[in-house]
XYZ file of C-alpha atoms in Angstrom:
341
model
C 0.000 0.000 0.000
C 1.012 3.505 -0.960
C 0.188 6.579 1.106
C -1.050 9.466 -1.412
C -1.324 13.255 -1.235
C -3.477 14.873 -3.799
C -4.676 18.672 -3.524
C -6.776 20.730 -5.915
C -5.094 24.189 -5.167
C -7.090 27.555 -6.603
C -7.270 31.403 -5.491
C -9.775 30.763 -3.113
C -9.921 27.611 -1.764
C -7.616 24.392 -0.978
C -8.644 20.723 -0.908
C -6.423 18.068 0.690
C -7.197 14.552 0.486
C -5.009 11.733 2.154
C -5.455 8.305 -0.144
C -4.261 4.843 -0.080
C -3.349 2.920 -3.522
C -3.482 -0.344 -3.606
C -1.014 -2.406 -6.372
C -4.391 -2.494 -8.297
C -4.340 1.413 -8.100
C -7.579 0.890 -6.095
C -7.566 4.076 -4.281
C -8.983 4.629 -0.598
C -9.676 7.967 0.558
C -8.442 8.326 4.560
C -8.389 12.009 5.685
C -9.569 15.360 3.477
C -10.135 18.592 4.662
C -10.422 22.128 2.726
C -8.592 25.707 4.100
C -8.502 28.925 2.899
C -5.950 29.752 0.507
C -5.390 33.323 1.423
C -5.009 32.798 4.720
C -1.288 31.225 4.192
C 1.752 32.173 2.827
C 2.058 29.064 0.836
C 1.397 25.653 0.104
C 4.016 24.095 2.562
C 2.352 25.159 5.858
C -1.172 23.943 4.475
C 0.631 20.630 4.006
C 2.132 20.363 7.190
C -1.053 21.761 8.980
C -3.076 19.205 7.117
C -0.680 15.904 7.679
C -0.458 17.048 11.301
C -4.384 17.091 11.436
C -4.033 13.911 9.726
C -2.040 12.319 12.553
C -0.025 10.545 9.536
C 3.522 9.547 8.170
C 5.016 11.253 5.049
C 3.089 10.620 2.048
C 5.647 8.891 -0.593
C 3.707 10.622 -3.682
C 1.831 13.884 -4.196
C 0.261 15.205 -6.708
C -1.326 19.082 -7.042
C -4.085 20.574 -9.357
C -3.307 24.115 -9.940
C -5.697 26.714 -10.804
C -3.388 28.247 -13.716
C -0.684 27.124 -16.024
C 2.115 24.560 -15.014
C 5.846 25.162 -16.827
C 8.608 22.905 -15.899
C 7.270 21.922 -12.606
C 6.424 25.541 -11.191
C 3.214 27.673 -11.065
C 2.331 31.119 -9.981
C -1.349 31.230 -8.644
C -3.057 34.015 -10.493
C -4.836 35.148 -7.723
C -2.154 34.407 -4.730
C 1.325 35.727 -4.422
C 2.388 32.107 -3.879
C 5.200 30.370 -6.317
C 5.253 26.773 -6.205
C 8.479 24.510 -7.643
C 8.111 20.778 -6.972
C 12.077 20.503 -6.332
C 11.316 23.075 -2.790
C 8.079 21.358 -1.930
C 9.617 18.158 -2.101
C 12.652 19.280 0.022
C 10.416 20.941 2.569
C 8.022 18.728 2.616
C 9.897 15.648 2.876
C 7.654 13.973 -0.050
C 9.747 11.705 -2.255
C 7.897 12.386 -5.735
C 5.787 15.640 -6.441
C 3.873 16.522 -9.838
C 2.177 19.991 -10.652
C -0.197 19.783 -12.959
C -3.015 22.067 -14.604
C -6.562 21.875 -12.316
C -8.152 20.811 -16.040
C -5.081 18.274 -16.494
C -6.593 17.117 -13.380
C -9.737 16.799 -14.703
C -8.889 14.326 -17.369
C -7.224 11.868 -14.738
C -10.155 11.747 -12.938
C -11.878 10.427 -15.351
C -10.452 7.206 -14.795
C -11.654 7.402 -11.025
C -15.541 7.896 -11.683
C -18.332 5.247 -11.260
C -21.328 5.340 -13.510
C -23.066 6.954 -10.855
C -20.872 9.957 -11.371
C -21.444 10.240 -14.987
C -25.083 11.231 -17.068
C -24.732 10.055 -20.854
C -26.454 12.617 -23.065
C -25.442 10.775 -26.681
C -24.418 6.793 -26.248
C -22.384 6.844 -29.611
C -20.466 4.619 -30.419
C -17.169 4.016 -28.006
C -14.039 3.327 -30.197
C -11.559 2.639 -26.663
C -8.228 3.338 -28.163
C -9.727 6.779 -29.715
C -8.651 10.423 -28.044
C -11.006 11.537 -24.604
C -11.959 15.059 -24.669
C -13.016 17.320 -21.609
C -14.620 20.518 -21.565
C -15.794 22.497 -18.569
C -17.451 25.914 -18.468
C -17.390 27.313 -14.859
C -15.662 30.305 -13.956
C -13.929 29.891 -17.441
C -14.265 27.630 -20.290
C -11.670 24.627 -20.045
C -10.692 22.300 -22.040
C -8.379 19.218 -23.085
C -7.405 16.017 -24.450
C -6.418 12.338 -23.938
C -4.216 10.137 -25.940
C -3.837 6.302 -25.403
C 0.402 5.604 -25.601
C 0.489 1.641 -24.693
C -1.462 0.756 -21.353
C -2.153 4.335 -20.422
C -3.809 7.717 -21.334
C -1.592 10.988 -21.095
C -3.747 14.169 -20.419
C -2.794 17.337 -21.951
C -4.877 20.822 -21.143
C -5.484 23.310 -23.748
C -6.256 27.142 -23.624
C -9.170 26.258 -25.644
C -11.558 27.949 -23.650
C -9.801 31.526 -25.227
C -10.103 30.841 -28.896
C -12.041 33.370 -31.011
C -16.099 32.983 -30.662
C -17.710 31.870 -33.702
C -21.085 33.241 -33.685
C -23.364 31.348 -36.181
C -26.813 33.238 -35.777
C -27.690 37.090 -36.414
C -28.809 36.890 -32.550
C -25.308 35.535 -32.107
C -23.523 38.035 -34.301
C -25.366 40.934 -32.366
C -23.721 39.740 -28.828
C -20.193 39.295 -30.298
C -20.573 42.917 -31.601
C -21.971 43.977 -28.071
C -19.259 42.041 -26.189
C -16.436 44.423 -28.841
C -18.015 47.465 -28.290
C -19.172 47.018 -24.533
C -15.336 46.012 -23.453
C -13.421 48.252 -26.385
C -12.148 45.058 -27.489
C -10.656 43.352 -31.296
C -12.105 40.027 -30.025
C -13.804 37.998 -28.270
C -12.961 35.073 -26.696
C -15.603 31.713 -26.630
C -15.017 31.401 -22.958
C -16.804 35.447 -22.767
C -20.012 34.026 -23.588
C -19.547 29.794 -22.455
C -18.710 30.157 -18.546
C -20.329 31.610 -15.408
C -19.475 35.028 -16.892
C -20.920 34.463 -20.060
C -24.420 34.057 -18.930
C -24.043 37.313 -16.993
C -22.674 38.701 -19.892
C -25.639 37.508 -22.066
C -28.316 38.243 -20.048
C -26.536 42.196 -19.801
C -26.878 41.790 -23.901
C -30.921 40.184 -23.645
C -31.544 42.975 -21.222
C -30.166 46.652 -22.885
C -31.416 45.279 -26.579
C -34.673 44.915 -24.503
C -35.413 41.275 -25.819
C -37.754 40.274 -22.850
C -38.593 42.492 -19.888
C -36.142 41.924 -16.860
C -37.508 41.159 -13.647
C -37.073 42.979 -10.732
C -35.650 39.937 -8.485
C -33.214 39.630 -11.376
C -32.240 43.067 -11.998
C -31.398 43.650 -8.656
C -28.928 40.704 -8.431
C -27.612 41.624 -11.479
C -27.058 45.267 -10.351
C -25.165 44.292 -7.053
C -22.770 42.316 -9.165
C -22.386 45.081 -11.946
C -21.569 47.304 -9.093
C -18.688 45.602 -7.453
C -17.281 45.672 -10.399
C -13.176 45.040 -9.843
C -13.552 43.476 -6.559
C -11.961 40.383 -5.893
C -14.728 38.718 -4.293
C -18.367 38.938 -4.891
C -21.046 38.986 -2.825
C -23.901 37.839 -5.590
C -23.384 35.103 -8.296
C -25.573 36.157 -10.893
C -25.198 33.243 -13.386
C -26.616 30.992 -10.568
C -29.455 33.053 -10.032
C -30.241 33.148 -13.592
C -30.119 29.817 -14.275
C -32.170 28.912 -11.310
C -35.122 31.401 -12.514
C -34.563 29.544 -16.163
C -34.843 26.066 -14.573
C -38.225 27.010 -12.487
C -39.257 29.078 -15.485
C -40.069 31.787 -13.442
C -38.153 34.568 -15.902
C -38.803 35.031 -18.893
C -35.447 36.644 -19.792
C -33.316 34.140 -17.788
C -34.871 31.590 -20.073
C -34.037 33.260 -22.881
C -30.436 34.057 -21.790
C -29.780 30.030 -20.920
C -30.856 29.008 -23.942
C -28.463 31.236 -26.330
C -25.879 29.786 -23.284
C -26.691 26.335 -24.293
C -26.659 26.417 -27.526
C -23.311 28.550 -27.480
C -21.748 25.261 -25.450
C -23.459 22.788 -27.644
C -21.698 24.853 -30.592
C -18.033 24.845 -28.621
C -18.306 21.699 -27.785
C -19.043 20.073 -31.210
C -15.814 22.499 -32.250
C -13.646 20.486 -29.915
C -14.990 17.178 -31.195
C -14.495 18.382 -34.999
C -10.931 18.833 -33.721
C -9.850 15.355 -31.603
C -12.763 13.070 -32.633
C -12.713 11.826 -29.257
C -14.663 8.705 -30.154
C -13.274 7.362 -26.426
C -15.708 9.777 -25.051
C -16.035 13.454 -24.159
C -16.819 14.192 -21.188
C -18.376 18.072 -19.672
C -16.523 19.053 -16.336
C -17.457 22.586 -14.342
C -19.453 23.214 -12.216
C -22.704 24.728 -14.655
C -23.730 21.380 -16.265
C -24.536 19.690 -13.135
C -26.647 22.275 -11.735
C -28.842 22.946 -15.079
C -29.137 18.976 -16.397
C -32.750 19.526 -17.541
C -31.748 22.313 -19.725
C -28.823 20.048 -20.634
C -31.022 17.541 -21.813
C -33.948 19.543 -23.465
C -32.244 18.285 -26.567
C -30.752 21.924 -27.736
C -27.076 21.203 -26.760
C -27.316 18.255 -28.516
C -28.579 19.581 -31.801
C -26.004 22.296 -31.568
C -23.381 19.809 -30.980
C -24.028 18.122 -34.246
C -25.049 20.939 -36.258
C -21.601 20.739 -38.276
C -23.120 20.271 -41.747
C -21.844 16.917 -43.687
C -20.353 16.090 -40.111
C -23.127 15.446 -38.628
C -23.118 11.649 -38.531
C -19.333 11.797 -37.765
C -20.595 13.509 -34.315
C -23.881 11.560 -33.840
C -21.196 8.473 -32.845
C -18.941 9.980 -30.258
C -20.108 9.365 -26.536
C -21.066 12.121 -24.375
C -21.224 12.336 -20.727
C -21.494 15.107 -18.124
C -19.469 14.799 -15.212
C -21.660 14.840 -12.112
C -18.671 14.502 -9.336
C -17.789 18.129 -8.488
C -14.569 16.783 -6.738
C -13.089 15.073 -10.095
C -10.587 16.953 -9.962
C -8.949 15.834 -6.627
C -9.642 12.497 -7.760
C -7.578 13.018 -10.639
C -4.660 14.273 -8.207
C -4.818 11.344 -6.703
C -5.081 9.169 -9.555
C -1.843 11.365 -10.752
C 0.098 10.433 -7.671
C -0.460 7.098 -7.971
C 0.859 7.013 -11.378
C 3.742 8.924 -10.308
């Protein structure tokens, strides 16, 4: 048996789970508990609090999702001042073998720690199992990557996918891409704009001033709070929440209409990325939006804007789709990381 660390590190918050592997890989989850990031000067003392906590020996393997881009085994946290290097945290640390990888890297290894019971299948398809994986996640951004089979195992590689050029496809569609230009004095804009947490704000902003449907005033004065702490670092109101939540109970007219240009936006991006790997192992929707909107999910729209590529069509009808119900994935994939290590 192997003693495990796996952490999924970000701005705000820290997860630390303490896991067993088994020869088989089997792992067993012993001790996790979450902290918050800002309140330490770095990752080491988190570590040492936690294993302390823990009442534990020296994990032999460790493995961190980081909530930003990994080169040559450092990171710099966008939203911390810390600077992690995997040669210091394994000297200070004690830990024999340390990997930083990206929090959507993280993603894709997890994968390969889900039950069924984790998963929802939107499109069966047809599995091909030594075809590419894909993920995609739209949460606070839009996220996305790939899996390649190499012998016995799948290597995960992230993308900055999420910040390639929108492609808007409707004259509804061009309108908000020329809103989003003008509205930010910007040349472009990028998918993840109008595909993530912000994007629904963003779209509902565009619904609202072009007066498509009349706002609400439950709505508007959610929306308002948010507009107004503009360039804070933390928010007191999530407005994309709200708005979905009035879309699911249909109880706004204009939220409805503002998660339905969402979906089909995500159906659209996500058909892209399948045009691109033909990830006929599966692609699978991370983040934490999906989960919380399935029926809208499943109405059938994200679907038919998934395969809406012309004389592709059939090509995408085949690949299996799943959403990604587990909102901790991503420390499983840490751990599933370590144990590969």
């Amino acid at each position: 048996m192997t003693l495990l660390l796996a952490g999924d590190i970000g701005g705000t918050k820290t997860i630390l789970r303490l896991v067993e592997s088994s020869d088989s890989l089997e792992l067993k989850t012993l001790y996790e508990e979450s902290y918050r990031s800002g309140d330490f000067p770095d990752l080491v003392p988190i570590v040492q609090k936690f294993l302390a906590a823990a009442n534990t020996s020296t994990p032999e393997k460790a493995c961190f999702g980081i909530a930003g881009p990994v080169v040559k085994n450092t990171a710099r946290l966008t939203n911390l001042t810390w600077f992690l290097d995997t040669e210091r945290l394994a000297q200070e640390l004690g830990i024999l073998s340390i990997s930083l990888i990206n929090d959507f890297a993280a993603v894709g290894y997890g994968i390969f720690g889900l039950t069924k019971q984790d998963l929802l299948t939107l499109q069966v398809g047809k599995h091909q199992p030594e075809a590419p994986m894909a993920v995609i996640g739209a949460g606070t951004g839009l996220g996305q990557g790939f899996l390649i089979k190499t012998g016995n195992h799948y290597h995960v590689f992230p993308s900055e996918g999420g910040h390639a050029d929108f492609a808007p496809r409707t004259e509804l569609e061009f309108q908000l891409l020329k809103y989003l230009l003008d509205k930010h004095g910007i040349q472009r804009a990028s998918v993840e704009r109008v595909v993530s947490g912000l994007g629904i704000t963003s779209i509902y902003q565009f619904l609202r001033d072009r007066q498509l449907a009349t706002e609400s005033p439950e709505i508007a004065q959610v929306v308002r709070s948010w507009e107004q702490e503009a360039g804070k670092s933390e928010k007191t109101v999530d407005p994309g929440a709200v708005i979905g939540s009035a879309a699911l109970a249909k109880s706004d007219r204009l939220s409805e209409q503002t998660m339905q240009l969402f979906i089909e936006a995500y159906g659209a991006e996500t058909g892209n990325l399948a045009l691109k790997l033909l990830p006929h192992g599966g692609l699978y929707i991370a983040g934490g939006i999906a989960p919380k909107i399935l029926p809208l999910m499943q109405n059938g729209s994200f679907l038919l804007n998934f395969t809406q590529k012309g004389r592709m069509r059939s090509i995408l009808e085949e690949i299996p789709v799943h959403i990604i119900l587990n909102q901790q994935v991503g420390l499983i994939g840490a751990a599933v990381c370590a144990a590969r290590l």
